[in-house]
């Protein structure tokens, strides 16, 4: 029975890792679509989001089966509950990437991001996709310091998000209210993507230590 | 043992109901603070958000204890897992109300909402707070049709959100880019609050029927 239980947990870990890399790829592709006004790329991100939903559902079902048949306790129970929590958050990361792709699609053939902010958006895309890829590694490695690490990286995301908000709300902004509103929302999607990655890393630490750690108020 | 289990479930239900009404009160007060530029009211919403976080933690701990000690299966297991899921979403509803209050605090003594949009924001506040209150009733009543009902109400939230986005992005918008960006974000907070309420209602239906129902793609 233990064999089966740990086989089930291993499958959960494989699915979660795969979800992380899927989310990383989605936000990388969505950023590219946004910056180059690439309609086909945007539509592909939107179409592929269903794959992440399906993996989330599979994780939940798998967790349900493990709980019902094996009645785990202590660390095993924490691990199964954490897997359900993490699958939900990573699926949400995919949704946020899809929102970014949808913004590109909606604006097509127009460009959403003015020249002066393309490097900030490119940085948001590369930092957040790196966070999701790192999360995939943390799921496989069971390292205990992932939360502190991703929380630190997330400060960069917050700074980039603040740069966008400052730019669109300063008096000298010259691209109009519609572009300002759209960019504020897009930037917020990246910021939330980073937040979810941090909350997943926090929960992974919790499996290892049994304690919720708070390096900051994330 | 069953006695204890159902006592534990009952306490979970009481806490979730309380969380719903707390979230309803928070978004109602945040809306009032936003519309009247009331700093003290905004700060109170922000201070009270910790209460919702504490209730969420208590629900999770309670669920953990029930799973570890009672090893429930079938509907009982679904119910405990649903309680964890719902507590997380309702806590998030509180965060969104706090974001709205924070927007009012940040703008103080200025007003965030131009005269022409106060009625739309007031409607967003009243519809979303009514959704959270209704969710509290649904948690107590265990009725099976909550998802369809809240999904329908949420269409009104989506329409109001679209009205705000249309207003701030139209060529005749006369309040500048900074106000447009801020309103787009605020309106998004209401929209997300409604989405979370729908996802909680969907999960409540799942407890009753054992099947995820999809009246729409919520």
PDB file of C-alpha atoms in Angstrom, chain A residues 60 64 67-68 71-74 77-78 81 85 88-89 92 96 99 165 168-169 173 176-178 180-181 184-185 188-189 192 203, chain B residues 60 64 67-68 71-74 77-78 81 85 88-89 92 96 99 165 168-169 173 176-178 180-181 184-185 188-189 192 203:
ATOM      1  CA  UNK A  60      -7.220  16.989  -7.768  1.00  0.00           C
ATOM      2  CA  UNK A  64      -8.812  12.659  -3.795  1.00  0.00           C
ATOM      3  CA  UNK A  67      -6.882  10.560   0.553  1.00  0.00           C
ATOM      4  CA  UNK A  68      -9.839   8.185   0.203  1.00  0.00           C
ATOM      5  CA  UNK A  71      -5.900   8.018   4.591  1.00  0.00           C
ATOM      6  CA  UNK A  72      -2.417   9.559   4.918  1.00  0.00           C
ATOM      7  CA  UNK A  73      -1.392  11.473   8.051  1.00  0.00           C
ATOM      8  CA  UNK A  74       1.337  13.922   9.079  1.00  0.00           C
ATOM      9  CA  UNK A  77      -1.284  14.344   4.391  1.00  0.00           C
ATOM     10  CA  UNK A  78       0.353  17.782   4.183  1.00  0.00           C
ATOM     11  CA  UNK A  81      -3.184  18.832   0.473  1.00  0.00           C
ATOM     12  CA  UNK A  85      -3.369  23.896  -3.383  1.00  0.00           C
ATOM     13  CA  UNK A  88      -4.970  25.403  -8.262  1.00  0.00           C
ATOM     14  CA  UNK A  89      -2.443  28.266  -8.088  1.00  0.00           C
ATOM     15  CA  UNK A  92      -4.298  30.321 -12.195  1.00  0.00           C
ATOM     16  CA  UNK A  96      -3.011  35.085 -16.184  1.00  0.00           C
ATOM     17  CA  UNK A  99      -5.164  37.108 -20.146  1.00  0.00           C
ATOM     18  CA  UNK A 165       2.086  52.121 -13.079  1.00  0.00           C
ATOM     19  CA  UNK A 168       1.103  55.431 -17.175  1.00  0.00           C
ATOM     20  CA  UNK A 169       0.019  57.752 -14.369  1.00  0.00           C
ATOM     21  CA  UNK A 173       2.276  60.263 -20.346  1.00  0.00           C
ATOM     22  CA  UNK A 176      -3.687  58.318 -23.932  1.00  0.00           C
ATOM     23  CA  UNK A 177      -6.021  56.857 -21.331  1.00  0.00           C
ATOM     24  CA  UNK A 178      -6.942  53.686 -23.224  1.00  0.00           C
ATOM     25  CA  UNK A 180      -2.734  53.472 -19.854  1.00  0.00           C
ATOM     26  CA  UNK A 181      -5.701  51.410 -18.674  1.00  0.00           C
ATOM     27  CA  UNK A 184      -2.096  48.837 -15.956  1.00  0.00           C
ATOM     28  CA  UNK A 185      -4.138  45.644 -16.285  1.00  0.00           C
ATOM     29  CA  UNK A 188      -1.137  43.555 -12.922  1.00  0.00           C
ATOM     30  CA  UNK A 189      -1.424  40.120 -14.612  1.00  0.00           C
ATOM     31  CA  UNK A 192      -0.310  38.301  -9.871  1.00  0.00           C
ATOM     32  CA  UNK A 203       3.447  25.838   0.394  1.00  0.00           C
TER      33      UNK A 203
ATOM     34  CA  UNK B  60      -7.446  24.783   7.046  1.00  0.00           C
ATOM     35  CA  UNK B  64      -6.395  18.940   8.423  1.00  0.00           C
ATOM     36  CA  UNK B  67      -8.683  14.343   7.590  1.00  0.00           C
ATOM     37  CA  UNK B  68      -5.926  13.059   9.864  1.00  0.00           C
ATOM     38  CA  UNK B  71     -10.062   9.696   7.324  1.00  0.00           C
ATOM     39  CA  UNK B  72     -13.418  10.554   5.730  1.00  0.00           C
ATOM     40  CA  UNK B  73     -14.407   9.159   2.333  1.00  0.00           C
ATOM     41  CA  UNK B  74     -16.953   9.935  -0.401  1.00  0.00           C
ATOM     42  CA  UNK B  77     -14.107  13.789   2.049  1.00  0.00           C
ATOM     43  CA  UNK B  78     -15.437  16.030  -0.736  1.00  0.00           C
ATOM     44  CA  UNK B  81     -11.665  19.391   0.667  1.00  0.00           C
ATOM     45  CA  UNK B  85     -10.884  25.383  -1.288  1.00  0.00           C
ATOM     46  CA  UNK B  88      -8.959  30.109   0.316  1.00  0.00           C
ATOM     47  CA  UNK B  89     -11.234  31.782  -2.249  1.00  0.00           C
ATOM     48  CA  UNK B  92      -9.023  36.172  -1.526  1.00  0.00           C
ATOM     49  CA  UNK B  96      -9.729  42.245  -3.213  1.00  0.00           C
ATOM     50  CA  UNK B  99      -7.232  46.463  -2.535  1.00  0.00           C
ATOM     51  CA  UNK B 165     -13.509  49.732 -19.218  1.00  0.00           C
ATOM     52  CA  UNK B 168     -12.089  54.891 -19.555  1.00  0.00           C
ATOM     53  CA  UNK B 169     -10.943  53.802 -23.015  1.00  0.00           C
ATOM     54  CA  UNK B 173     -12.720  60.302 -21.755  1.00  0.00           C
ATOM     55  CA  UNK B 176      -6.799  61.657 -17.880  1.00  0.00           C
ATOM     56  CA  UNK B 177      -4.692  58.516 -18.068  1.00  0.00           C
ATOM     57  CA  UNK B 178      -3.954  58.220 -14.332  1.00  0.00           C
ATOM     58  CA  UNK B 180      -8.314  55.680 -16.259  1.00  0.00           C
ATOM     59  CA  UNK B 181      -5.564  53.295 -15.116  1.00  0.00           C
ATOM     60  CA  UNK B 184      -9.499  49.906 -14.692  1.00  0.00           C
ATOM     61  CA  UNK B 185      -7.713  48.200 -11.797  1.00  0.00           C
ATOM     62  CA  UNK B 188     -11.019  44.491 -12.122  1.00  0.00           C
ATOM     63  CA  UNK B 189     -10.956  43.935  -8.329  1.00  0.00           C
ATOM     64  CA  UNK B 192     -12.417  39.117  -9.574  1.00  0.00           C
ATOM     65  CA  UNK B 203     -17.677  23.958  -5.326  1.00  0.00           C
TER      66      UNK B 203
END
